[in-house]
Structures are given as structure tokens and as C-alpha cells.
XYZ file of C-alpha atoms in Angstrom:
248
model
C 33.787 -6.459 8.162
C 35.216 -4.063 10.321
C 32.839 -1.992 13.584
C 32.476 1.163 10.904
C 31.343 -0.717 7.948
C 29.164 -2.633 10.793
C 27.827 0.238 11.532
C 26.754 1.752 9.047
C 25.553 -1.549 6.914
C 22.836 -1.746 9.851
C 22.026 1.740 9.489
C 21.669 1.474 6.177
C 19.478 -1.793 6.013
C 17.383 -0.942 9.209
C 16.588 2.784 7.457
C 14.799 0.356 4.780
C 13.579 -2.408 7.233
C 11.570 0.522 8.617
C 9.746 1.617 5.213
C 9.315 -1.621 3.837
C 9.691 -4.392 6.201
C 7.551 -3.922 9.926
C 5.537 -0.905 7.970
C 4.596 -4.392 5.354
C 0.950 -2.446 3.469
C -0.508 -5.139 1.052
C 0.584 -3.943 -2.282
C 1.162 -7.611 -3.342
C -1.272 -10.462 -2.488
C 1.455 -12.664 -4.073
C 1.575 -15.872 -1.421
C 4.922 -16.626 -0.731
C 4.285 -19.621 2.394
C 0.290 -21.076 1.920
C 0.507 -22.682 5.533
C -0.014 -20.110 8.406
C 0.456 -22.513 10.484
C 3.657 -24.617 9.251
C 5.513 -23.725 12.751
C 7.042 -26.176 14.926
C 4.738 -24.045 17.663
C 2.463 -24.830 19.504
C -0.518 -22.637 19.124
C -3.339 -21.825 21.283
C -6.262 -23.172 18.568
C -9.892 -20.885 20.438
C -8.633 -16.777 19.965
C -7.884 -14.271 21.621
C -10.036 -13.850 23.735
C -9.921 -17.241 24.832
C -6.307 -17.412 25.199
C -6.783 -13.831 27.825
C -8.842 -16.008 30.062
C -5.912 -18.805 30.027
C -2.928 -16.608 30.763
C -5.052 -15.166 33.827
C -6.524 -18.713 35.429
C -2.768 -19.670 34.339
C -1.057 -16.526 34.972
C 1.032 -17.341 32.243
C 2.196 -14.714 29.520
C 1.284 -14.299 26.209
C 3.435 -14.701 22.634
C 1.039 -12.630 19.761
C 2.368 -13.105 16.317
C 0.122 -10.307 13.859
C 0.918 -10.946 10.439
C -0.681 -12.192 7.074
C -0.268 -14.839 4.144
C 0.671 -12.119 1.719
C 3.483 -10.235 3.678
C 7.050 -11.582 2.899
C 9.090 -10.317 5.935
C 5.862 -12.777 7.792
C 6.859 -15.061 5.558
C 10.686 -15.249 6.458
C 10.080 -15.022 10.258
C 7.586 -18.259 9.853
C 9.773 -19.451 7.639
C 13.107 -18.808 9.735
C 12.133 -18.082 13.862
C 8.831 -19.955 13.890
C 10.782 -23.432 12.136
C 13.731 -23.079 14.827
C 13.011 -26.088 17.172
C 14.936 -23.741 20.238
C 12.836 -21.094 19.897
C 9.360 -23.357 19.691
C 10.951 -24.914 22.962
C 10.882 -21.158 24.171
C 7.595 -20.749 23.724
C 5.645 -23.296 25.755
C 6.305 -21.532 28.634
C 3.802 -18.814 27.000
C -0.026 -19.186 25.386
C 1.606 -18.153 21.599
C -1.411 -16.855 19.551
C -1.473 -16.542 15.836
C -3.479 -13.605 14.745
C -3.852 -13.713 11.076
C -4.061 -10.358 9.734
C -6.576 -11.056 6.501
C -9.467 -12.183 9.404
C -12.369 -9.622 10.875
C -11.139 -11.097 13.941
C -7.597 -9.988 13.784
C -8.190 -7.054 12.449
C -10.199 -6.028 15.375
C -7.292 -7.279 17.892
C -5.037 -5.346 16.132
C -6.969 -2.100 16.299
C -6.236 -3.260 20.563
C -3.146 -4.295 20.551
C -2.329 -0.877 18.738
C -0.991 -3.271 16.133
C 0.910 -0.605 13.292
C 2.642 -3.241 11.031
C 2.935 -6.417 9.656
C 4.272 -8.210 11.357
C 3.798 -7.280 14.862
C 5.347 -9.737 17.581
C 4.466 -8.723 21.511
C 4.516 -10.177 24.654
C 1.492 -9.722 27.020
C 1.341 -10.555 31.140
C -1.023 -12.603 32.239
C -3.432 -9.753 32.784
C -3.311 -8.842 29.184
C -1.249 -5.739 29.952
C 1.421 -4.977 26.744
C 5.119 -6.015 27.895
C 7.578 -5.565 24.788
C 7.357 -5.978 21.309
C 10.363 -7.908 19.787
C 11.898 -6.353 16.632
C 11.084 -8.924 13.481
C 15.103 -8.206 12.432
C 16.675 -10.617 14.239
C 18.250 -14.509 14.471
C 16.430 -17.601 15.303
C 18.760 -18.003 18.070
C 18.238 -13.666 18.908
C 14.583 -14.526 19.179
C 15.227 -17.511 21.345
C 17.353 -15.451 24.413
C 15.394 -11.969 23.576
C 12.151 -14.577 24.913
C 13.515 -16.207 27.683
C 15.254 -12.888 28.931
C 11.139 -10.945 29.125
C 10.468 -13.770 30.297
C 12.632 -13.635 33.719
C 11.773 -9.394 33.584
C 7.728 -9.068 32.690
C 7.813 -5.389 32.726
C 6.254 -2.925 30.557
C 9.316 -2.101 28.147
C 9.245 1.648 29.462
C 9.332 0.167 33.441
C 12.704 -1.864 31.885
C 14.384 0.890 30.706
C 13.836 3.458 33.621
C 14.801 1.015 35.623
C 17.800 0.376 33.800
C 18.777 4.265 33.802
C 18.412 4.772 37.380
C 20.161 1.204 37.874
C 24.035 1.444 38.839
C 25.062 -0.282 35.398
C 27.312 -3.478 37.779
C 24.147 -3.833 38.734
C 22.440 -4.023 34.939
C 22.384 -8.033 34.202
C 22.371 -9.506 30.420
C 18.583 -9.967 30.063
C 17.663 -6.712 30.438
C 19.940 -5.537 28.269
C 18.595 -8.388 25.136
C 15.134 -6.691 26.605
C 16.019 -3.100 25.570
C 18.542 -3.736 22.230
C 15.591 -6.723 21.237
C 12.939 -3.545 21.268
C 11.031 -2.744 17.745
C 12.238 0.561 17.578
C 9.554 0.919 14.395
C 7.008 0.559 17.380
C 7.730 2.752 19.491
C 5.066 5.717 19.111
C 3.355 2.802 21.296
C 4.947 3.843 24.103
C 5.758 7.715 22.665
C 3.808 9.332 25.433
C 5.813 7.041 28.113
C 9.218 7.767 26.843
C 11.440 9.055 24.770
C 13.106 6.255 22.958
C 15.899 9.209 21.153
C 16.918 10.048 23.928
C 16.803 6.654 26.104
C 18.514 4.965 23.473
C 21.746 7.171 23.362
C 21.507 6.756 27.240
C 21.449 2.844 26.819
C 24.238 2.610 24.392
C 26.453 5.195 26.471
C 25.960 3.025 29.643
C 25.895 -1.005 28.704
C 29.765 -2.203 29.409
C 31.394 -3.069 26.285
C 31.716 -6.487 26.819
C 27.502 -7.034 25.352
C 29.068 -6.077 22.171
C 25.281 -7.184 19.845
C 23.058 -5.649 22.069
C 25.197 -2.292 22.154
C 25.608 -2.075 18.609
C 21.513 -2.732 18.284
C 20.796 0.429 20.901
C 23.452 2.509 19.032
C 21.764 1.691 15.900
C 18.510 1.899 17.042
C 19.249 5.301 18.645
C 20.430 6.807 15.705
C 17.122 5.744 13.779
C 15.304 6.927 16.414
C 16.965 10.752 15.954
C 15.883 10.077 12.211
C 12.824 9.373 13.402
C 12.192 12.379 15.281
C 13.789 14.858 12.291
C 10.875 17.264 10.824
C 10.187 16.242 6.947
C 13.796 17.950 4.850
C 15.724 17.674 7.925
C 18.413 15.885 7.793
C 21.067 15.493 11.028
C 23.769 18.002 12.033
C 26.702 17.203 10.511
C 28.986 16.264 13.426
C 26.171 13.957 14.330
C 26.886 12.108 10.632
C 30.498 12.265 11.275
C 30.544 10.903 14.837
C 28.331 7.482 13.317
C 30.443 7.717 9.976
C 33.376 7.493 12.144
C 32.794 5.081 14.585
């Protein structure tokens, strides 16, 4: 598949994902996977409050998953990512917390964490503040790389993006690019007051070196989606912009 076909396909798939994947709603009660904990990850078993206390005590960040049994995209993540050995190893540096969205306590934490759709996967600092929300659209390998990169860069995402944009491009490491490209744009509204995502993604995509092709392509797709998300109802991208996308 050439680059043009790849990008057009990626935009279409990501657009569908925006409405059906991350915004997974309780439209169906069909359970694809019955066991929430049928994974390789060592989940913290004493609840979110205890996990936050432990994180502060041990100075360890938290990896938090918020999902539901009835949510098909959640079950895809559980069946592919959470059963991947390398990803499971990467989570050992974190305190991993599984929030079952079908329980009242998890719903309460979903509100506290401002989780707007299933599945939500985020990293919190040892102090409990949000670092990043990871896109659920990645492969197990991409998830693993992102989680390892985040561990070495526990800056809030809006701080990381501003640092990338203000640092000479040859001084920005691949880990920073990986984190920026792995961010869950569909939940970007949680940081909307801190950063203009459509503009920032476009700037990031223009700055990232061509050698980081995967991250560059993901940033380009996210820039388009962010711009589409900013459009008023009934409007569309300018013709020149649509032509640029088609020609890429």
C-alpha cells in the first residue's frame, strides 16, 4: 500500500474509531470476554485509593485501565495488548489498576479521572496527576513502546508538547515523539483549555524528522481528526485542505 492509500485509509478508520471505538457506549450487553482479569498483568487488587497511596509511598507511576466487559473495543485491548508478554513486563514498573466500568466505584473514579469513553488507558504520576491518555488503536508493540517511553518522561502531555515545540528539533528524542503520537486525541478535550490540539498536531507533524515515519504518519492523521473535530456542524474542510490530504 502506498503512502497516499495508507493515509486515506488511516483517516477513514480513525474517523470511524472516533465515533464507535473510544466513544463506546452501553448499546449492547453482549459479553465477548467474560473474565476481566484473564491477562498477564499483575493488577493492584486493593482499589484505586490504596493504589494512589502506594504510588506516593513507592514513588511509582500508575497505569490505569477503565473499561467494561460489554464493550467490544475493550475486549480487543484485553485479548491482544493485555495478553502480550512484553506489554505485561512494561507494566511492572507501574502500579496497574483495573477499573471495571460496570461497578459503582469505578464509575465514581471514571468521573474523577474525567474518563469520557471506554476504553480509557492513562498514566498517572506518583502524585496522582494525569500524565497521558494512550490511544487504544495501537498494536501491542506500539503500546509497549509508548508505556516504556512515558515512564522516562512523566510530564503532563500539554507540557511535553510545548517542550517539543520549543526545543531544537535535533534535541528532541524519539521517546518524546512516541508519546505525542500515542496520545488519545479523541479524549483531548480533557486538556483543551491547556493546548490547541489541531494546531499543535500540525506543528508537531511539520517538525518531526522523516526518519520517525510511523510517528509522523500518526501525528498527521491526528492533526486532520483534530481539525475535523473543531469544525462547526454542517461545515467541512476547505477544498484546498482536502486536496492536500488526497495528494499526500
